[in-house]
PDB file of C-alpha atoms and ligand atoms in Angstrom:
ATOM      1  CA  VAL A   9      32.852 -47.032 248.635  1.00 33.00           C
ATOM      2  CA  LEU A  10      33.326 -46.268 252.285  1.00 37.00           C
ATOM      3  CA  ILE A  11      36.935 -46.922 253.230  1.00 39.00           C
ATOM      4  CA  ALA A  12      37.015 -45.617 256.763  1.00 38.00           C
ATOM      5  CA  CYS A  13      34.284 -44.379 259.056  1.00 36.00           C
ATOM      6  CA  ASN A  14      34.919 -43.411 262.630  1.00 37.00           C
ATOM      7  CA  THR A  15      32.159 -42.291 264.965  1.00 38.00           C
ATOM      8  CA  LEU A  16      34.508 -40.408 267.306  1.00 42.00           C
ATOM      9  CA  LEU A  17      35.832 -38.195 264.540  1.00 46.00           C
ATOM     10  CA  PRO A  18      32.997 -37.921 262.029  1.00 58.00           C
ATOM     11  CA  VAL A  19      34.884 -38.835 258.898  1.00 69.00           C
ATOM     12  CA  ALA A  20      34.360 -40.888 255.795  1.00 72.00           C
ATOM     13  CA  MET A  21      36.989 -41.340 253.127  1.00 76.00           C
ATOM     14  CA  VAL A  22      36.689 -42.554 249.554  1.00 76.00           C
ATOM     15  CA  MET A  23      39.098 -42.925 246.677  1.00 78.00           C
ATOM     16  CA  ASN A  24      38.647 -40.275 243.992  1.00 77.00           C
ATOM     17  CA  SER A  25      38.807 -41.338 240.313  1.00 60.00           C
ATOM     18  CA  ALA A  26      41.878 -43.158 239.060  1.00 42.00           C
ATOM     19  CA  LEU A  27      44.985 -43.399 241.159  1.00 39.00           C
ATOM     20  CA  ASN A  28      47.163 -44.361 238.264  1.00 38.00           C
ATOM     21  CA  GLN A  29      50.656 -44.381 239.667  1.00 38.00           C
ATOM     22  CA  SER A  30      52.107 -47.824 240.180  1.00 37.00           C
ATOM     23  CA  GLY A  31      55.243 -48.195 242.222  1.00 35.00           C
ATOM     24  CA  PRO A  32      57.792 -50.940 241.964  1.00 34.00           C
ATOM     25  CA  ASP A  33      57.517 -51.991 245.584  1.00 34.00           C
ATOM     26  CA  THR A  34      54.534 -52.974 247.679  1.00 32.00           C
ATOM     27  CA  VAL A  35      51.327 -52.988 245.683  1.00 32.00           C
ATOM     28  CA  SER A  36      47.904 -53.096 247.218  1.00 34.00           C
ATOM     29  CA  HIS A  37      44.576 -53.637 245.519  1.00 33.00           C
ATOM     30  CA  VAL A  38      41.570 -51.402 246.066  1.00 34.00           C
ATOM     31  CA  THR A  39      38.065 -52.029 244.807  1.00 30.00           C
ATOM     32  CA  LEU A  40      36.171 -48.856 244.070  1.00 33.00           C
ATOM     33  CA  ALA A  41      32.561 -47.922 243.615  1.00 33.00           C
ATOM     34  CA  THR A  42      32.720 -44.243 242.838  1.00 36.00           C
ATOM     35  CA  PRO A  43      30.128 -42.530 240.651  1.00 37.00           C
ATOM     36  CA  LYS A  44      32.800 -41.787 238.051  1.00 41.00           C
ATOM     37  CA  LEU A  45      34.165 -45.287 237.746  1.00 38.00           C
ATOM     38  CA  GLY A  46      31.087 -47.364 238.326  1.00 39.00           C
ATOM     39  CA  LYS A  47      30.526 -50.128 240.823  1.00 42.00           C
ATOM     40  CA  GLY A  48      33.234 -52.706 241.254  1.00 43.00           C
ATOM     41  CA  THR A  49      35.914 -50.937 239.242  1.00 41.00           C
ATOM     42  CA  SER A  50      39.300 -52.181 240.366  1.00 42.00           C
ATOM     43  CA  LEU A  51      42.465 -50.186 240.509  1.00 44.00           C
ATOM     44  CA  THR A  52      45.980 -51.069 241.399  1.00 47.00           C
ATOM     45  CA  VAL A  53      47.593 -48.631 243.769  1.00 53.00           C
ATOM     46  CA  GLY A  54      51.297 -48.747 244.223  1.00 54.00           C
ATOM     47  CA  HIS A  55      53.495 -47.140 246.820  1.00 50.00           C
ATOM     48  CA  LYS A  56      57.103 -47.086 247.816  1.00 55.00           C
ATOM     49  CA  SER A  57      58.019 -48.929 250.941  1.00 73.00           C
ATOM     50  CA  SER A  58      59.774 -46.063 252.730  1.00 95.00           C
ATOM     51  CA  VAL A  59      57.993 -44.876 255.827  1.00 97.00           C
ATOM     52  CA  HIS A  60      58.137 -42.115 258.425  1.00 97.00           C
ATOM     53  CA  ARG A  61      56.588 -41.407 261.787  1.00 96.00           C
ATOM     54  CA  VAL A  62      53.246 -39.572 261.674  1.00 97.00           C
ATOM     55  CA  MET A  63      54.078 -35.873 261.469  1.00 95.00           C
ATOM     56  CA  SER A  64      53.402 -33.773 264.586  1.00 94.00           C
ATOM     57  CA  LEU A  65      52.250 -30.758 262.669  1.00 95.00           C
ATOM     58  CA  ASP A  66      50.438 -27.741 264.104  1.00 96.00           C
ATOM     59  CA  VAL A  67      51.099 -24.430 262.384  1.00 93.00           C
ATOM     60  CA  THR A  68      49.249 -21.155 262.739  1.00 90.00           C
ATOM     61  CA  GLN A  69      49.353 -17.942 260.739  1.00 83.00           C
ATOM     62  CA  TYR A  70      49.385 -15.767 263.827  1.00 86.00           C
ATOM     63  CA  PRO A  71      50.834 -16.223 267.322  1.00 91.00           C
ATOM     64  CA  ARG A  72      48.365 -17.776 269.740  1.00 94.00           C
ATOM     65  CA  ASP A  73      46.988 -15.808 272.654  1.00 94.00           C
ATOM     66  CA  PHE A  74      47.975 -17.775 275.748  1.00 94.00           C
ATOM     67  CA  SER A  75      45.238 -16.246 277.871  1.00 95.00           C
ATOM     68  CA  ALA A  76      42.383 -16.815 275.389  1.00 97.00           C
ATOM     69  CA  VAL A  77      39.306 -18.720 276.526  1.00 97.00           C
ATOM     70  CA  GLY A  78      39.659 -22.441 275.855  1.00 97.00           C
ATOM     71  CA  GLN A  79      43.258 -22.071 274.659  1.00 97.00           C
ATOM     72  CA  PHE A  80      45.149 -25.403 274.865  1.00 95.00           C
ATOM     73  CA  GLY A  81      41.815 -27.062 275.578  1.00 95.00           C
ATOM     74  CA  GLN A  82      41.550 -25.402 278.991  1.00 95.00           C
ATOM     75  CA  PRO A  83      38.052 -25.669 280.488  1.00 95.00           C
ATOM     76  CA  ALA A  84      35.958 -22.626 279.599  1.00 92.00           C
ATOM     77  CA  VAL A  85      33.197 -21.286 281.796  1.00 94.00           C
ATOM     78  CA  VAL A  86      30.287 -18.989 280.919  1.00 96.00           C
ATOM     79  CA  PRO A  87      30.425 -15.909 283.192  1.00 95.00           C
ATOM     80  CA  LYS A  88      27.348 -15.432 285.387  1.00 97.00           C
ATOM     81  CA  GLU A  89      26.221 -12.322 283.508  1.00 97.00           C
ATOM     82  CA  LYS A  90      26.329 -14.200 280.186  1.00 97.00           C
ATOM     83  CA  GLU A  91      24.337 -17.251 281.265  1.00 97.00           C
ATOM     84  CA  LEU A  92      21.053 -15.987 279.852  1.00 97.00           C
ATOM     85  CA  GLU A  93      22.626 -15.047 276.525  1.00 96.00           C
ATOM     86  CA  SER A  94      24.366 -18.398 276.376  1.00 97.00           C
ATOM     87  CA  ARG A  95      21.078 -20.229 277.072  1.00 97.00           C
ATOM     88  CA  ASN A  96      19.168 -18.178 274.519  1.00 96.00           C
ATOM     89  CA  ARG A  97      21.695 -18.869 271.787  1.00 95.00           C
ATOM     90  CA  TRP A  98      21.904 -22.616 272.408  1.00 96.00           C
ATOM     91  CA  ASP A  99      19.457 -23.441 269.617  1.00 94.00           C
ATOM     92  CA  GLU A 100      21.607 -21.745 266.962  1.00 94.00           C
ATOM     93  CA  GLY A 101      23.734 -24.863 266.940  1.00 94.00           C
ATOM     94  CA  HIS A 102      22.405 -27.144 269.690  1.00 94.00           C
ATOM     95  CA  PHE A 103      25.586 -26.567 271.651  1.00 95.00           C
ATOM     96  CA  ASN A 104      27.059 -23.663 273.583  1.00 96.00           C
ATOM     97  CA  VAL A 105      27.346 -21.195 270.697  1.00 97.00           C
ATOM     98  CA  TYR A 106      28.197 -18.316 273.029  1.00 97.00           C
ATOM     99  CA  LEU A 107      31.183 -20.136 274.480  1.00 96.00           C
ATOM    100  CA  SER A 108      32.325 -21.393 271.077  1.00 97.00           C
ATOM    101  CA  GLU A 109      32.512 -17.763 269.948  1.00 97.00           C
ATOM    102  CA  GLN A 110      34.823 -16.904 272.855  1.00 97.00           C
ATOM    103  CA  ILE A 111      37.275 -19.653 271.957  1.00 97.00           C
ATOM    104  CA  PRO A 112      39.829 -18.783 269.227  1.00 97.00           C
ATOM    105  CA  VAL A 113      39.048 -20.504 265.941  1.00 97.00           C
ATOM    106  CA  ASP A 114      42.660 -21.633 265.610  1.00 96.00           C
ATOM    107  CA  ARG A 115      43.379 -22.496 269.221  1.00 97.00           C
ATOM    108  CA  ALA A 116      45.837 -25.155 270.277  1.00 96.00           C
ATOM    109  CA  ILE A 117      44.470 -28.345 271.804  1.00 96.00           C
ATOM    110  CA  PRO A 118      46.308 -31.056 273.726  1.00 95.00           C
ATOM    111  CA  ASP A 119      47.679 -33.991 271.784  1.00 95.00           C
ATOM    112  CA  THR A 120      45.502 -36.665 273.352  1.00 93.00           C
ATOM    113  CA  ARG A 121      46.667 -39.571 271.200  1.00 94.00           C
ATOM    114  CA  PRO A 122      47.864 -42.739 272.857  1.00 93.00           C
ATOM    115  CA  ASP A 123      51.632 -43.276 272.382  1.00 91.00           C
ATOM    116  CA  ALA A 124      50.942 -46.060 269.915  1.00 92.00           C
ATOM    117  CA  CYS A 125      49.276 -43.566 267.578  1.00 92.00           C
ATOM    118  CA  SER A 126      51.964 -40.877 267.639  1.00 91.00           C
ATOM    119  CA  GLY A 127      54.629 -43.540 267.059  1.00 93.00           C
ATOM    120  CA  LYS A 128      52.844 -45.008 264.043  1.00 94.00           C
ATOM    121  CA  LEU A 129      54.706 -45.349 260.755  1.00 96.00           C
ATOM    122  CA  VAL A 130      53.085 -44.237 257.500  1.00 97.00           C
ATOM    123  CA  HIS A 131      54.272 -44.308 253.914  1.00 96.00           C
ATOM    124  CA  ASP A 132      56.185 -41.368 252.470  1.00 96.00           C
ATOM    125  CA  ASP A 133      54.082 -41.218 249.328  1.00 95.00           C
ATOM    126  CA  LEU A 134      50.572 -41.022 250.706  1.00 97.00           C
ATOM    127  CA  PRO A 135      47.889 -39.838 248.271  1.00 98.00           C
ATOM    128  CA  THR A 136      46.586 -36.275 248.339  1.00 98.00           C
ATOM    129  CA  THR A 137      43.135 -35.540 249.695  1.00 98.00           C
ATOM    130  CA  SER A 138      40.278 -33.140 249.170  1.00 98.00           C
ATOM    131  CA  VAL A 139      38.568 -32.397 252.469  1.00 98.00           C
ATOM    132  CA  ILE A 140      34.859 -31.779 251.922  1.00 98.00           C
ATOM    133  CA  PHE A 141      32.681 -30.042 254.493  1.00 98.00           C
ATOM    134  CA  CYS A 142      28.938 -29.918 253.782  1.00 98.00           C
ATOM    135  CA  PHE A 143      26.823 -27.588 255.869  1.00 98.00           C
ATOM    136  CA  VAL A 144      23.465 -25.910 256.256  1.00 98.00           C
ATOM    137  CA  ASP A 145      23.453 -22.827 258.480  1.00 97.00           C
ATOM    138  CA  GLU A 146      26.509 -23.990 260.394  1.00 98.00           C
ATOM    139  CA  VAL A 147      27.566 -21.751 263.276  1.00 98.00           C
ATOM    140  CA  TRP A 148      30.311 -19.321 262.161  1.00 98.00           C
ATOM    141  CA  SER A 149      32.848 -20.152 264.873  1.00 98.00           C
ATOM    142  CA  THR A 150      32.578 -23.921 264.509  1.00 98.00           C
ATOM    143  CA  LEU A 151      32.752 -23.824 260.708  1.00 98.00           C
ATOM    144  CA  LEU A 152      35.882 -21.672 260.861  1.00 98.00           C
ATOM    145  CA  ARG A 153      37.403 -23.831 263.580  1.00 98.00           C
ATOM    146  CA  SER A 154      36.840 -26.920 261.430  1.00 98.00           C
ATOM    147  CA  VAL A 155      38.613 -25.297 258.464  1.00 98.00           C
ATOM    148  CA  HIS A 156      41.480 -23.876 260.535  1.00 98.00           C
ATOM    149  CA  SER A 157      42.080 -27.197 262.226  1.00 98.00           C
ATOM    150  CA  VAL A 158      42.494 -28.900 258.842  1.00 98.00           C
ATOM    151  CA  LEU A 159      44.741 -26.127 257.481  1.00 98.00           C
ATOM    152  CA  ASN A 160      46.884 -26.043 260.616  1.00 97.00           C
ATOM    153  CA  ARG A 161      47.293 -29.766 261.204  1.00 98.00           C
ATOM    154  CA  SER A 162      47.448 -31.380 257.770  1.00 98.00           C
ATOM    155  CA  PRO A 163      50.737 -31.898 255.928  1.00 98.00           C
ATOM    156  CA  PRO A 164      50.454 -29.250 253.156  1.00 97.00           C
ATOM    157  CA  GLN A 165      51.609 -31.628 250.428  1.00 97.00           C
ATOM    158  CA  LEU A 166      48.754 -34.021 251.271  1.00 98.00           C
ATOM    159  CA  LEU A 167      46.019 -31.417 251.502  1.00 98.00           C
ATOM    160  CA  LYS A 168      44.998 -30.669 247.938  1.00 98.00           C
ATOM    161  CA  GLU A 169      42.061 -28.469 248.863  1.00 98.00           C
ATOM    162  CA  ILE A 170      39.203 -27.866 251.252  1.00 98.00           C
ATOM    163  CA  ILE A 171      35.769 -27.742 249.649  1.00 98.00           C
ATOM    164  CA  LEU A 172      32.947 -26.083 251.547  1.00 98.00           C
ATOM    165  CA  VAL A 173      29.602 -27.197 250.149  1.00 98.00           C
ATOM    166  CA  ASP A 174      26.872 -24.807 251.215  1.00 98.00           C
ATOM    167  CA  ASP A 175      23.632 -26.769 250.967  1.00 98.00           C
ATOM    168  CA  PHE A 176      21.496 -23.644 250.468  1.00 98.00           C
ATOM    169  CA  SER A 177      22.032 -21.991 253.850  1.00 98.00           C
ATOM    170  CA  SER A 178      19.831 -19.085 254.880  1.00 97.00           C
ATOM    171  CA  LYS A 179      22.279 -17.240 257.155  1.00 97.00           C
ATOM    172  CA  ASP A 180      23.733 -14.040 255.721  1.00 98.00           C
ATOM    173  CA  TYR A 181      27.092 -14.522 257.459  1.00 98.00           C
ATOM    174  CA  LEU A 182      27.627 -17.633 255.337  1.00 98.00           C
ATOM    175  CA  LYS A 183      27.385 -15.624 252.117  1.00 98.00           C
ATOM    176  CA  GLU A 184      29.587 -12.562 251.504  1.00 98.00           C
ATOM    177  CA  PRO A 185      31.389 -12.678 254.888  1.00 98.00           C
ATOM    178  CA  LEU A 186      32.341 -16.332 254.414  1.00 98.00           C
ATOM    179  CA  GLU A 187      33.640 -15.660 250.872  1.00 98.00           C
ATOM    180  CA  LYS A 188      35.675 -12.750 252.201  1.00 98.00           C
ATOM    181  CA  TYR A 189      37.093 -14.697 255.145  1.00 98.00           C
ATOM    182  CA  MET A 190      38.067 -17.720 253.074  1.00 98.00           C
ATOM    183  CA  SER A 191      39.556 -15.693 250.218  1.00 98.00           C
ATOM    184  CA  ARG A 192      42.829 -15.504 252.162  1.00 97.00           C
ATOM    185  CA  PHE A 193      43.204 -19.292 251.968  1.00 98.00           C
ATOM    186  CA  PRO A 194      44.044 -20.379 248.410  1.00 98.00           C
ATOM    187  CA  LYS A 195      43.203 -23.994 249.217  1.00 98.00           C
ATOM    188  CA  VAL A 196      39.634 -23.276 250.311  1.00 98.00           C
ATOM    189  CA  ARG A 197      36.847 -23.362 247.726  1.00 98.00           C
ATOM    190  CA  ILE A 198      33.168 -22.729 248.286  1.00 98.00           C
ATOM    191  CA  VAL A 199      30.472 -24.547 246.321  1.00 98.00           C
ATOM    192  CA  ARG A 200      26.934 -23.168 246.557  1.00 98.00           C
ATOM    193  CA  LEU A 201      23.933 -25.382 245.906  1.00 98.00           C
ATOM    194  CA  LYS A 202      20.969 -23.515 244.418  1.00 98.00           C
ATOM    195  CA  GLU A 203      18.405 -25.439 246.422  1.00 98.00           C
ATOM    196  CA  ARG A 204      18.473 -27.742 249.441  1.00 98.00           C
ATOM    197  CA  GLN A 205      19.869 -31.112 248.345  1.00 98.00           C
ATOM    198  CA  GLY A 206      20.481 -32.952 251.594  1.00 98.00           C
ATOM    199  CA  LEU A 207      23.746 -34.310 252.966  1.00 97.00           C
ATOM    200  CA  ILE A 208      24.460 -37.057 250.462  1.00 97.00           C
ATOM    201  CA  ARG A 209      23.784 -35.042 247.319  1.00 98.00           C
ATOM    202  CA  ALA A 210      25.769 -32.184 248.830  1.00 98.00           C
ATOM    203  CA  ARG A 211      28.688 -34.580 249.317  1.00 98.00           C
ATOM    204  CA  LEU A 212      28.356 -35.749 245.724  1.00 98.00           C
ATOM    205  CA  ALA A 213      28.445 -32.116 244.576  1.00 98.00           C
ATOM    206  CA  GLY A 214      31.699 -31.682 246.488  1.00 98.00           C
ATOM    207  CA  ALA A 215      33.075 -34.928 245.076  1.00 98.00           C
ATOM    208  CA  ALA A 216      32.206 -33.801 241.543  1.00 98.00           C
ATOM    209  CA  VAL A 217      34.620 -30.861 241.717  1.00 98.00           C
ATOM    210  CA  ALA A 218      37.272 -32.437 243.964  1.00 98.00           C
ATOM    211  CA  THR A 219      40.740 -32.902 242.486  1.00 98.00           C
ATOM    212  CA  GLY A 220      42.456 -34.770 245.331  1.00 98.00           C
ATOM    213  CA  GLU A 221      43.160 -38.489 245.059  1.00 98.00           C
ATOM    214  CA  VAL A 222      41.196 -39.341 248.207  1.00 98.00           C
ATOM    215  CA  LEU A 223      37.970 -37.682 249.292  1.00 98.00           C
ATOM    216  CA  THR A 224      37.677 -36.943 253.010  1.00 98.00           C
ATOM    217  CA  PHE A 225      34.226 -35.966 254.260  1.00 98.00           C
ATOM    218  CA  LEU A 226      34.107 -34.245 257.622  1.00 98.00           C
ATOM    219  CA  ASP A 227      31.312 -32.747 259.689  1.00 98.00           C
ATOM    220  CA  SER A 228      31.440 -28.953 259.667  1.00 98.00           C
ATOM    221  CA  HIS A 229      31.828 -28.700 263.446  1.00 97.00           C
ATOM    222  CA  VAL A 230      34.983 -30.668 264.153  1.00 97.00           C
ATOM    223  CA  GLU A 231      38.477 -29.932 265.377  1.00 97.00           C
ATOM    224  CA  CYS A 232      41.169 -32.039 263.731  1.00 98.00           C
ATOM    225  CA  ASN A 233      44.068 -32.714 266.051  1.00 97.00           C
ATOM    226  CA  ILE A 234      47.747 -33.337 265.406  1.00 96.00           C
ATOM    227  CA  GLY A 235      48.409 -36.343 263.198  1.00 97.00           C
ATOM    228  CA  TRP A 236      44.788 -36.781 262.155  1.00 97.00           C
ATOM    229  CA  LEU A 237      45.278 -37.211 258.426  1.00 98.00           C
ATOM    230  CA  GLU A 238      48.232 -39.452 257.647  1.00 98.00           C
ATOM    231  CA  PRO A 239      46.972 -42.601 259.404  1.00 96.00           C
ATOM    232  CA  LEU A 240      43.608 -42.274 257.622  1.00 97.00           C
ATOM    233  CA  LEU A 241      45.300 -41.964 254.223  1.00 98.00           C
ATOM    234  CA  GLN A 242      47.544 -44.883 255.128  1.00 97.00           C
ATOM    235  CA  ARG A 243      44.463 -47.033 255.714  1.00 95.00           C
ATOM    236  CA  VAL A 244      43.078 -46.096 252.311  1.00 95.00           C
ATOM    237  CA  ILE A 245      46.137 -47.299 250.372  1.00 89.00           C
ATOM    238  CA  CYS A 246      46.992 -50.378 252.444  1.00 82.00           C
TER     239      CYS A 246
HETATM  240 MN1  LIG B  13      28.046 -33.704 263.650  1.00 96.84          MN
END
């Protein structure tokens, strides 16, 4: 069942299997149609009534380079001598792949939320989530940026795991080098499909191994900003 779908931030969220805690306070009712539970299965989801302001979280493992291209969302320009290269590489991702490679994969970006969003209250006991990225031959820099943005800007206690579902990519950099890169992040898991399945079956493959209470499906070329997760999880339980 599709709980939330937003075209600006490509995201879809579903409840994963049974959320079996039931709190004494506010109780909301969620109707599910997950493969595991079958269509129309109903669950009661409880939560405490205590709330907090959406967390303004943005952590990085390493200090950020202030002068890096595109740092803080500064406009980035292709130098004259790189214009041909940048044009030739456009088709690798149907965007400016050259420029994306110049921009740090864990850069800071401005907090562009309206005040009403940053002041929003969410429950203290939000469910955990598995973030699932499905991809076929995704560009290296954008795939990494997607993962870093989730790791850097999600409350750690809510992020159960990140599942990368490789829908039978052909690019070599997505094999060994991706395994090696991601091995430093204990929360990141890679699932390899043995033949091309298509987006929906790839998502189901991710869902099948996910252990979080809510499944969050993101495009593999996104940049999650500060406060992206809690309001989405809040919508799922309320
Ligand atoms: Mn997309």
